[in-house]
Each structure stands twice: as structure tokens, then as C-alpha cells.
Amino acid sequence: MKTIILLIEDNPKNAYLVTFILEKFGYQVILAQDGQAGITQALQVSPDLILLDMQLPVLDGYAVARELKGKEELRLIPIVAVTSYAMHGDRERILTAGCVGYLEKPINPTTFVAEIEQYLPANKRGSGVGRSS
Ligand code: MN
């Protein structure tokens, strides 16, 4: 069974790039394009990891992280923030909201998978064609 990553991202270009890379490494990617949709999808698919853009329509990433962490059935799923914010204090605020880690956009395609895999248990890490290149 493939490891499921829920990507909550409203920017189509970023969503396309992240999905492309993760699928190459054997992950199944579910996309949600706003914060509320992200919560709905998380409840439906119980992903192994959540990648969360912090600047989202409807409900921003902070609110999404807090809400996910407040749900008994979802609270153990690691949430990794992916954000273009580079301001002081953001990192702390993001971790306080419940994210386990933080990546900055634009993502680096050559290190991205390794960066997010540190938040997955070894038996959930991907395989696929990306692994050998
Ligand atoms: Mn965004």
C-alpha cells in the first residue's frame, strides 16, 4: 500500500511540482486547494503525512494545523508546513500551531523528498523511480 501524503496547497504550480516529485518517489498524493477542504480530506483519507501551505483561502494554515491537532483521529499525523513566509517569529508560530517541521518555498526539488521523509517512519518512506536517481 502506498504512503498517502495530503497536500494542502492553493497554488496550482506549486501543487503540480510537489505532486510530480512525490509521485516519482512512489507516494500517493491527495490535493486539497483550501484549508477547509484540507481538513475534510484529512478526515476522509487519514494520510500518513500532511504538507501544509500556510497561506490558504477559506482557512489559513495556522487554523488548519490547530484544527487537525484538535481531532483525536488526526492528531498523530505529522504536519509539515511549506511556506514562503521568511519573517522572524514565523517558525515559532508554525511549530506552536502544531506543525512538526517547516520548509521554505520555493522548494528545492533535489532535497525536498529527503527533507519531508525525516518526518515519516522508515517503513512509510517511498520507493519508485526517483529513489535510484
Ligand atoms: Mn498559498
Short mmCIF file of N, CA, C and O and ligand atoms in Angstrom, two decimals:
data_model
loop_
_atom_site.label_atom_id
_atom_site.label_comp_id
_atom_site.label_asym_id
_atom_site.label_seq_id
_atom_site.Cartn_x
_atom_site.Cartn_y
_atom_site.Cartn_z
N MET A 1 0.84 -1.20 0.00
CA MET A 1 0.00 0.00 0.00
C MET A 1 0.87 1.24 0.00
O MET A 1 1.85 1.34 0.73
N LYS A 2 0.52 2.18 -0.86
CA LYS A 2 1.32 3.40 -0.95
C LYS A 2 1.11 4.31 0.26
O LYS A 2 0.02 4.36 0.82
N THR A 3 2.14 5.01 0.59
CA THR A 3 2.05 6.03 1.62
C THR A 3 1.29 7.23 1.04
O THR A 3 1.57 7.69 -0.06
N ILE A 4 0.32 7.70 1.81
CA ILE A 4 -0.54 8.79 1.33
C ILE A 4 -0.09 10.12 1.93
O ILE A 4 0.04 10.25 3.15
N ILE A 5 0.15 11.07 1.06
CA ILE A 5 0.50 12.41 1.50
C ILE A 5 -0.61 13.37 1.08
O ILE A 5 -0.97 13.44 -0.10
N LEU A 6 -1.14 14.06 2.06
CA LEU A 6 -2.16 15.07 1.77
C LEU A 6 -1.45 16.40 1.57
O LEU A 6 -0.75 16.88 2.48
N LEU A 7 -1.62 16.98 0.40
CA LEU A 7 -1.01 18.27 0.07
C LEU A 7 -2.10 19.33 0.11
O LEU A 7 -3.04 19.27 -0.68
N ILE A 8 -1.95 20.27 1.02
CA ILE A 8 -2.94 21.35 1.12
C ILE A 8 -2.25 22.60 0.58
O ILE A 8 -1.38 23.19 1.23
N GLU A 9 -2.59 22.96 -0.62
CA GLU A 9 -1.86 23.99 -1.38
C GLU A 9 -2.79 24.61 -2.40
O GLU A 9 -3.42 23.89 -3.18
N ASP A 10 -2.89 25.93 -2.41
CA ASP A 10 -3.80 26.59 -3.35
C ASP A 10 -3.13 27.03 -4.64
O ASP A 10 -3.81 27.37 -5.60
N ASN A 11 -1.81 27.03 -4.67
CA ASN A 11 -1.12 27.48 -5.87
C ASN A 11 -0.92 26.29 -6.82
O ASN A 11 -0.20 25.35 -6.49
N PRO A 12 -1.57 26.33 -8.00
CA PRO A 12 -1.52 25.18 -8.91
C PRO A 12 -0.11 24.80 -9.34
O PRO A 12 0.20 23.62 -9.49
N LYS A 13 0.74 25.80 -9.54
CA LYS A 13 2.11 25.47 -9.97
C LYS A 13 2.88 24.72 -8.89
O LYS A 13 3.58 23.74 -9.15
N ASN A 14 2.76 25.20 -7.67
CA ASN A 14 3.43 24.50 -6.56
C ASN A 14 2.85 23.11 -6.37
O ASN A 14 3.58 22.14 -6.13
N ALA A 15 1.53 23.02 -6.45
CA ALA A 15 0.86 21.73 -6.27
C ALA A 15 1.33 20.73 -7.33
O ALA A 15 1.61 19.58 -7.03
N TYR A 16 1.45 21.22 -8.55
CA TYR A 16 1.88 20.35 -9.64
C TYR A 16 3.30 19.84 -9.40
O TYR A 16 3.59 18.65 -9.53
N LEU A 17 4.18 20.76 -9.04
CA LEU A 17 5.59 20.39 -8.83
C LEU A 17 5.75 19.39 -7.68
O LEU A 17 6.42 18.36 -7.82
N VAL A 18 5.12 19.68 -6.56
CA VAL A 18 5.24 18.80 -5.39
C VAL A 18 4.63 17.43 -5.69
O VAL A 18 5.22 16.39 -5.36
N THR A 19 3.48 17.43 -6.34
CA THR A 19 2.83 16.16 -6.69
C THR A 19 3.71 15.34 -7.63
O THR A 19 3.91 14.13 -7.43
N PHE A 20 4.27 16.01 -8.62
CA PHE A 20 5.13 15.34 -9.58
C PHE A 20 6.32 14.66 -8.90
O PHE A 20 6.61 13.49 -9.13
N ILE A 21 6.96 15.39 -8.01
CA ILE A 21 8.14 14.86 -7.33
C ILE A 21 7.75 13.69 -6.42
O ILE A 21 8.37 12.63 -6.45
N LEU A 22 6.71 13.88 -5.63
CA LEU A 22 6.33 12.83 -4.68
C LEU A 22 5.85 11.56 -5.38
O LEU A 22 6.16 10.45 -4.95
N GLU A 23 5.11 11.72 -6.47
CA GLU A 23 4.64 10.53 -7.20
C GLU A 23 5.81 9.77 -7.81
O GLU A 23 5.81 8.55 -7.88
N LYS A 24 6.82 10.50 -8.22
CA LYS A 24 8.02 9.88 -8.77
C LYS A 24 8.70 8.98 -7.72
O LYS A 24 9.36 8.00 -8.04
N PHE A 25 8.53 9.34 -6.46
CA PHE A 25 9.11 8.56 -5.37
C PHE A 25 8.12 7.53 -4.81
O PHE A 25 8.36 6.95 -3.75
N GLY A 26 7.03 7.34 -5.49
CA GLY A 26 6.12 6.27 -5.12
C GLY A 26 5.03 6.64 -4.13
O GLY A 26 4.32 5.77 -3.63
N TYR A 27 4.89 7.92 -3.86
CA TYR A 27 3.84 8.34 -2.93
C TYR A 27 2.52 8.58 -3.66
O TYR A 27 2.50 8.94 -4.83
N GLN A 28 1.44 8.38 -2.91
CA GLN A 28 0.13 8.77 -3.42
C GLN A 28 -0.19 10.15 -2.85
O GLN A 28 -0.16 10.36 -1.64
N VAL A 29 -0.47 11.09 -3.73
CA VAL A 29 -0.70 12.46 -3.30
C VAL A 29 -2.17 12.83 -3.46
O VAL A 29 -2.76 12.62 -4.53
N ILE A 30 -2.76 13.33 -2.39
CA ILE A 30 -4.13 13.84 -2.44
C ILE A 30 -4.02 15.35 -2.29
O ILE A 30 -3.38 15.84 -1.36
N LEU A 31 -4.65 16.08 -3.19
CA LEU A 31 -4.55 17.55 -3.17
C LEU A 31 -5.83 18.18 -2.63
O LEU A 31 -6.93 17.80 -3.02
N ALA A 32 -5.65 19.13 -1.73
CA ALA A 32 -6.77 19.97 -1.30
C ALA A 32 -6.35 21.42 -1.55
O ALA A 32 -5.22 21.80 -1.26
N GLN A 33 -7.24 22.22 -2.08
CA GLN A 33 -6.85 23.56 -2.53
C GLN A 33 -7.27 24.70 -1.61
O GLN A 33 -7.03 25.86 -1.90
N ASP A 34 -7.89 24.36 -0.50
CA ASP A 34 -8.09 25.38 0.53
C ASP A 34 -8.09 24.68 1.89
O ASP A 34 -8.10 23.46 1.97
N GLY A 35 -8.06 25.49 2.94
CA GLY A 35 -7.90 24.93 4.27
C GLY A 35 -9.04 24.04 4.71
O GLY A 35 -8.82 22.97 5.30
N GLN A 36 -10.24 24.45 4.42
CA GLN A 36 -11.39 23.64 4.83
C GLN A 36 -11.41 22.31 4.10
O GLN A 36 -11.67 21.26 4.69
N ALA A 37 -11.12 22.37 2.79
CA ALA A 37 -11.05 21.13 2.00
C ALA A 37 -9.95 20.22 2.55
O ALA A 37 -10.08 18.99 2.54
N GLY A 38 -8.89 20.82 3.02
CA GLY A 38 -7.79 20.04 3.59
C GLY A 38 -8.23 19.25 4.81
O GLY A 38 -7.88 18.07 4.97
N ILE A 39 -9.00 19.88 5.67
CA ILE A 39 -9.49 19.19 6.87
C ILE A 39 -10.45 18.06 6.48
O ILE A 39 -10.36 16.95 6.99
N THR A 40 -11.33 18.37 5.54
CA THR A 40 -12.28 17.35 5.06
C THR A 40 -11.54 16.14 4.49
O THR A 40 -11.86 14.99 4.80
N GLN A 41 -10.52 16.41 3.66
CA GLN A 41 -9.75 15.32 3.06
C GLN A 41 -8.97 14.54 4.10
O GLN A 41 -8.86 13.32 4.02
N ALA A 42 -8.42 15.23 5.08
CA ALA A 42 -7.66 14.54 6.13
C ALA A 42 -8.56 13.54 6.85
O ALA A 42 -8.15 12.42 7.14
N LEU A 43 -9.78 13.95 7.14
CA LEU A 43 -10.72 13.05 7.81
C LEU A 43 -11.10 11.88 6.92
O LEU A 43 -11.30 10.76 7.40
N GLN A 44 -11.17 12.12 5.62
CA GLN A 44 -11.60 11.06 4.70
C GLN A 44 -10.50 10.05 4.42
O GLN A 44 -10.77 8.86 4.34
N VAL A 45 -9.27 10.52 4.22
CA VAL A 45 -8.23 9.60 3.74
C VAL A 45 -7.20 9.20 4.80
O VAL A 45 -6.39 8.33 4.53
N SER A 46 -7.23 9.81 5.98
CA SER A 46 -6.23 9.51 7.01
C SER A 46 -4.82 9.41 6.43
O SER A 46 -4.23 8.32 6.40
N PRO A 47 -4.28 10.51 5.95
CA PRO A 47 -2.96 10.46 5.30
C PRO A 47 -1.85 10.12 6.29
O PRO A 47 -2.02 10.23 7.51
N ASP A 48 -0.71 9.70 5.75
CA ASP A 48 0.46 9.39 6.58
C ASP A 48 1.23 10.66 6.94
O ASP A 48 1.96 10.69 7.93
N LEU A 49 1.08 11.68 6.11
CA LEU A 49 1.78 12.95 6.33
C LEU A 49 0.95 14.04 5.65
O LEU A 49 0.29 13.79 4.64
N ILE A 50 1.01 15.23 6.22
CA ILE A 50 0.30 16.37 5.62
C ILE A 50 1.30 17.47 5.31
O ILE A 50 2.10 17.86 6.18
N LEU A 51 1.30 17.94 4.07
CA LEU A 51 2.10 19.09 3.68
C LEU A 51 1.16 20.28 3.61
O LEU A 51 0.18 20.26 2.86
N LEU A 52 1.47 21.29 4.38
CA LEU A 52 0.51 22.38 4.57
C LEU A 52 1.10 23.74 4.18
O LEU A 52 2.03 24.24 4.82
N ASP A 53 0.53 24.31 3.13
CA ASP A 53 0.83 25.70 2.79
C ASP A 53 0.19 26.56 3.88
O ASP A 53 -0.91 26.26 4.34
N MET A 54 0.87 27.60 4.31
CA MET A 54 0.29 28.41 5.38
C MET A 54 -0.61 29.53 4.86
O MET A 54 -1.48 30.01 5.56
N GLN A 55 -0.38 29.95 3.63
CA GLN A 55 -1.22 30.99 3.04
C GLN A 55 -2.27 30.33 2.16
O GLN A 55 -2.00 29.97 1.01
N LEU A 56 -3.45 30.18 2.72
CA LEU A 56 -4.52 29.44 2.04
C LEU A 56 -5.83 30.22 2.10
O LEU A 56 -6.07 30.93 3.08
N PRO A 57 -6.67 30.05 1.08
CA PRO A 57 -8.01 30.64 1.17
C PRO A 57 -8.90 29.86 2.13
O PRO A 57 -8.61 28.71 2.46
N VAL A 58 -9.97 30.49 2.55
CA VAL A 58 -11.02 29.95 3.43
C VAL A 58 -10.54 29.84 4.87
O VAL A 58 -11.12 30.43 5.79
N LEU A 59 -9.47 29.07 5.07
CA LEU A 59 -8.93 28.86 6.43
C LEU A 59 -7.42 28.81 6.25
O LEU A 59 -6.94 28.02 5.45
N ASP A 60 -6.68 29.64 6.96
CA ASP A 60 -5.24 29.63 6.72
C ASP A 60 -4.56 28.44 7.40
O ASP A 60 -5.19 27.68 8.15
N GLY A 61 -3.29 28.27 7.10
CA GLY A 61 -2.56 27.09 7.56
C GLY A 61 -2.51 26.96 9.07
O GLY A 61 -2.55 25.85 9.61
N TYR A 62 -2.43 28.08 9.76
CA TYR A 62 -2.37 28.04 11.22
C TYR A 62 -3.67 27.45 11.79
O TYR A 62 -3.65 26.59 12.67
N ALA A 63 -4.77 27.93 11.25
CA ALA A 63 -6.08 27.44 11.71
C ALA A 63 -6.25 25.96 11.35
O ALA A 63 -6.78 25.17 12.14
N VAL A 64 -5.78 25.59 10.17
CA VAL A 64 -5.88 24.20 9.74
C VAL A 64 -5.07 23.30 10.68
O VAL A 64 -5.56 22.27 11.15
N ALA A 65 -3.83 23.69 10.96
CA ALA A 65 -2.97 22.88 11.83
C ALA A 65 -3.61 22.73 13.22
O ALA A 65 -3.65 21.63 13.77
N ARG A 66 -4.11 23.82 13.75
CA ARG A 66 -4.72 23.75 15.09
C ARG A 66 -5.94 22.83 15.09
O ARG A 66 -6.13 22.04 16.01
N GLU A 67 -6.73 22.93 14.03
CA GLU A 67 -7.93 22.11 13.98
C GLU A 67 -7.58 20.62 13.81
O GLU A 67 -8.17 19.76 14.46
N LEU A 68 -6.61 20.34 12.96
CA LEU A 68 -6.20 18.93 12.77
C LEU A 68 -5.66 18.35 14.07
O LEU A 68 -5.95 17.20 14.43
N LYS A 69 -4.87 19.14 14.78
CA LYS A 69 -4.27 18.63 16.02
C LYS A 69 -5.31 18.47 17.12
O LYS A 69 -5.08 17.76 18.10
N GLY A 70 -6.44 19.13 16.96
CA GLY A 70 -7.50 19.01 17.96
C GLY A 70 -8.40 17.80 17.75
O GLY A 70 -9.27 17.53 18.57
N LYS A 71 -8.19 17.10 16.65
CA LYS A 71 -9.04 15.94 16.37
C LYS A 71 -8.32 14.65 16.77
O LYS A 71 -7.23 14.38 16.29
N GLU A 72 -8.96 13.90 17.62
CA GLU A 72 -8.37 12.69 18.17
C GLU A 72 -7.80 11.77 17.08
O GLU A 72 -6.68 11.27 17.21
N GLU A 73 -8.56 11.57 16.02
CA GLU A 73 -8.15 10.62 14.99
C GLU A 73 -7.07 11.15 14.06
O GLU A 73 -6.52 10.41 13.26
N LEU A 74 -6.77 12.44 14.16
CA LEU A 74 -5.79 13.03 13.24
C LEU A 74 -4.55 13.57 13.94
O LEU A 74 -3.55 13.89 13.30
N ARG A 75 -4.58 13.63 15.22
CA ARG A 75 -3.54 14.40 15.93
C ARG A 75 -2.13 13.81 15.81
O ARG A 75 -1.16 14.53 15.99
N LEU A 76 -2.03 12.52 15.48
CA LEU A 76 -0.71 11.91 15.38
C LEU A 76 -0.09 12.03 13.98
O LEU A 76 1.07 11.69 13.78
N ILE A 77 -0.86 12.52 13.04
CA ILE A 77 -0.32 12.66 11.68
C ILE A 77 0.63 13.86 11.63
O ILE A 77 0.25 14.96 12.01
N PRO A 78 1.88 13.63 11.20
CA PRO A 78 2.80 14.76 11.13
C PRO A 78 2.37 15.79 10.09
O PRO A 78 1.98 15.43 8.98
N ILE A 79 2.44 17.04 10.47
CA ILE A 79 2.13 18.14 9.55
C ILE A 79 3.41 18.93 9.30
O ILE A 79 4.05 19.40 10.25
N VAL A 80 3.78 19.04 8.04
CA VAL A 80 4.97 19.82 7.69
C VAL A 80 4.51 21.08 6.95
O VAL A 80 3.82 20.99 5.93
N ALA A 81 4.86 22.23 7.47
CA ALA A 81 4.48 23.48 6.85
C ALA A 81 5.38 23.76 5.65
O ALA A 81 6.58 23.49 5.69
N VAL A 82 4.77 24.26 4.59
CA VAL A 82 5.53 24.67 3.42
C VAL A 82 5.10 26.11 3.15
O VAL A 82 3.95 26.37 2.83
N THR A 83 6.01 27.01 3.32
CA THR A 83 5.59 28.41 3.29
C THR A 83 6.65 29.33 2.70
O THR A 83 7.84 29.07 2.78
N SER A 84 6.19 30.38 2.09
CA SER A 84 7.11 31.37 1.55
C SER A 84 7.40 32.48 2.57
O SER A 84 8.24 33.33 2.34
N TYR A 85 6.70 32.46 3.66
CA TYR A 85 7.00 33.44 4.71
C TYR A 85 8.44 33.27 5.18
O TYR A 85 8.88 32.17 5.46
N ALA A 86 9.14 34.34 5.32
CA ALA A 86 10.51 34.23 5.82
C ALA A 86 10.72 35.22 6.94
O ALA A 86 11.84 35.63 7.23
N MET A 87 9.66 35.62 7.57
CA MET A 87 9.76 36.64 8.61
C MET A 87 10.14 36.02 9.95
O MET A 87 9.80 34.88 10.25
N HIS A 88 10.77 36.82 10.77
CA HIS A 88 11.12 36.36 12.11
C HIS A 88 9.88 35.99 12.90
O HIS A 88 8.86 36.66 12.85
N GLY A 89 10.00 34.91 13.65
CA GLY A 89 8.89 34.53 14.51
C GLY A 89 7.93 33.55 13.86
O GLY A 89 7.18 32.87 14.53
N ASP A 90 7.97 33.48 12.54
CA ASP A 90 7.05 32.58 11.86
C ASP A 90 7.29 31.12 12.21
O ASP A 90 6.35 30.35 12.38
N ARG A 91 8.56 30.77 12.27
CA ARG A 91 8.89 29.38 12.55
C ARG A 91 8.27 28.95 13.88
O ARG A 91 7.64 27.91 13.98
N GLU A 92 8.47 29.78 14.87
CA GLU A 92 7.92 29.50 16.19
C GLU A 92 6.40 29.40 16.16
O GLU A 92 5.80 28.50 16.74
N ARG A 93 5.80 30.32 15.44
CA ARG A 93 4.34 30.35 15.35
C ARG A 93 3.81 29.09 14.64
O ARG A 93 2.79 28.52 15.03
N ILE A 94 4.54 28.67 13.63
CA ILE A 94 4.15 27.49 12.87
C ILE A 94 4.25 26.24 13.74
O ILE A 94 3.36 25.39 13.75
N LEU A 95 5.32 26.13 14.49
CA LEU A 95 5.50 24.95 15.35
C LEU A 95 4.47 24.96 16.48
O LEU A 95 3.93 23.92 16.85
N THR A 96 4.19 26.14 17.00
CA THR A 96 3.19 26.26 18.06
C THR A 96 1.80 25.84 17.56
O THR A 96 1.02 25.27 18.32
N ALA A 97 1.52 26.10 16.30
CA ALA A 97 0.22 25.73 15.74
C ALA A 97 0.08 24.21 15.59
O ALA A 97 -1.02 23.71 15.37
N GLY A 98 1.21 23.48 15.69
CA GLY A 98 1.11 22.03 15.65
C GLY A 98 1.91 21.37 14.55
O GLY A 98 1.89 20.14 14.40
N CYS A 99 2.62 22.16 13.76
CA CYS A 99 3.44 21.57 12.70
C CYS A 99 4.72 21.01 13.30
O CYS A 99 5.29 21.57 14.25
N VAL A 100 5.20 19.90 12.72
CA VAL A 100 6.40 19.25 13.24
C VAL A 100 7.65 19.80 12.57
O VAL A 100 8.76 19.68 13.07
N GLY A 101 7.47 20.43 11.42
CA GLY A 101 8.60 20.95 10.67
C GLY A 101 8.18 22.02 9.71
O GLY A 101 6.99 22.34 9.60
N TYR A 102 9.14 22.54 8.99
CA TYR A 102 8.95 23.76 8.25
C TYR A 102 9.87 23.76 7.03
O TYR A 102 11.08 23.58 7.17
N LEU A 103 9.30 23.91 5.85
CA LEU A 103 10.09 24.02 4.63
C LEU A 103 9.76 25.33 3.96
O LEU A 103 8.62 25.77 3.96
N GLU A 104 10.77 25.94 3.33
CA GLU A 104 10.50 27.20 2.66
C GLU A 104 10.33 27.01 1.16
O GLU A 104 11.00 26.20 0.54
N LYS A 105 9.41 27.79 0.62
CA LYS A 105 9.24 27.86 -0.83
C LYS A 105 10.15 28.96 -1.38
O LYS A 105 10.35 29.96 -0.70
N PRO A 106 10.66 28.85 -2.57
CA PRO A 106 10.43 27.72 -3.47
C PRO A 106 11.15 26.47 -2.98
O PRO A 106 12.25 26.56 -2.45
N ILE A 107 10.50 25.33 -3.15
CA ILE A 107 11.11 24.09 -2.70
C ILE A 107 12.31 23.74 -3.59
O ILE A 107 12.37 24.14 -4.74
N ASN A 108 13.24 23.01 -3.02
CA ASN A 108 14.39 22.52 -3.77
C ASN A 108 14.07 21.08 -4.20
O ASN A 108 14.02 20.18 -3.37
N PRO A 109 13.82 20.88 -5.50
CA PRO A 109 13.38 19.56 -5.96
C PRO A 109 14.37 18.44 -5.64
O PRO A 109 13.96 17.28 -5.50
N THR A 110 15.65 18.75 -5.51
CA THR A 110 16.62 17.67 -5.29
C THR A 110 16.71 17.25 -3.82
O THR A 110 17.16 16.15 -3.52
N THR A 111 16.27 18.09 -2.91
CA THR A 111 16.35 17.72 -1.50
C THR A 111 14.97 17.58 -0.84
O THR A 111 14.87 17.13 0.29
N PHE A 112 13.94 17.95 -1.56
CA PHE A 112 12.61 18.03 -0.99
C PHE A 112 12.14 16.71 -0.36
O PHE A 112 11.66 16.68 0.78
N VAL A 113 12.29 15.61 -1.11
CA VAL A 113 11.78 14.33 -0.62
C VAL A 113 12.52 13.91 0.66
O VAL A 113 11.89 13.50 1.64
N ALA A 114 13.84 14.04 0.64
CA ALA A 114 14.61 13.68 1.84
C ALA A 114 14.19 14.54 3.03
O ALA A 114 14.12 14.06 4.17
N GLU A 115 13.90 15.80 2.77
CA GLU A 115 13.50 16.69 3.86
C GLU A 115 12.18 16.28 4.49
O GLU A 115 12.03 16.31 5.71
N ILE A 116 11.23 15.90 3.66
CA ILE A 116 9.94 15.51 4.26
C ILE A 116 9.99 14.09 4.83
O ILE A 116 9.27 13.78 5.77
N GLU A 117 10.86 13.24 4.28
CA GLU A 117 10.91 11.86 4.76
C GLU A 117 11.45 11.72 6.18
O GLU A 117 11.23 10.71 6.83
N GLN A 118 12.14 12.74 6.66
CA GLN A 118 12.59 12.67 8.05
C GLN A 118 11.40 12.65 9.01
O GLN A 118 11.55 12.27 10.17
N TYR A 119 10.24 13.03 8.52
CA TYR A 119 9.05 13.05 9.37
C TYR A 119 8.18 11.80 9.19
O TYR A 119 7.10 11.70 9.76
N LEU A 120 8.65 10.88 8.36
CA LEU A 120 7.93 9.62 8.14
C LEU A 120 8.72 8.47 8.75
O LEU A 120 9.95 8.44 8.63
N PRO A 121 8.03 7.50 9.34
CA PRO A 121 8.75 6.31 9.80
C PRO A 121 9.37 5.58 8.60
O PRO A 121 8.86 5.68 7.48
N ALA A 122 10.47 4.86 8.83
CA ALA A 122 11.23 4.24 7.74
C ALA A 122 10.35 3.37 6.85
O ALA A 122 10.51 3.37 5.62
N ASN A 123 9.41 2.65 7.43
CA ASN A 123 8.59 1.75 6.62
C ASN A 123 7.52 2.48 5.81
O ASN A 123 6.77 1.86 5.07
N LYS A 124 7.45 3.77 5.95
CA LYS A 124 6.47 4.56 5.17
C LYS A 124 7.15 5.39 4.08
O LYS A 124 6.50 6.14 3.36
N ARG A 125 8.46 5.31 4.01
CA ARG A 125 9.16 6.11 3.02
C ARG A 125 9.02 5.51 1.64
O ARG A 125 8.90 4.31 1.49
N GLY A 126 9.06 6.37 0.66
CA GLY A 126 8.74 5.96 -0.70
C GLY A 126 9.81 5.16 -1.39
O GLY A 126 10.92 5.00 -0.91
N SER A 127 9.41 4.66 -2.54
CA SER A 127 10.36 3.98 -3.41
C SER A 127 10.10 4.56 -4.80
O SER A 127 9.79 5.72 -4.94
N GLY A 128 10.22 3.77 -5.81
CA GLY A 128 9.89 4.28 -7.13
C GLY A 128 11.10 4.81 -7.86
O GLY A 128 12.22 4.79 -7.33
N VAL A 129 10.87 5.32 -9.04
CA VAL A 129 11.98 5.66 -9.93
C VAL A 129 12.85 6.79 -9.37
O VAL A 129 14.03 6.86 -9.66
N GLY A 130 12.25 7.66 -8.57
CA GLY A 130 13.03 8.75 -8.03
C GLY A 130 14.14 8.29 -7.10
O GLY A 130 15.16 8.95 -6.94
N ARG A 131 13.90 7.14 -6.48
CA ARG A 131 14.83 6.65 -5.46
C ARG A 131 16.22 6.36 -6.01
O ARG A 131 17.22 6.58 -5.34
N SER A 132 16.28 5.86 -7.24
CA SER A 132 17.57 5.43 -7.77
C SER A 132 18.33 6.55 -8.47
O SER A 132 19.49 6.40 -8.79
N SER A 133 17.70 7.67 -8.72
CA SER A 133 18.37 8.73 -9.47
C SER A 133 19.13 9.68 -8.55
O SER A 133 18.98 9.64 -7.35
MN MN B 1 -0.86 29.59 -0.79
#
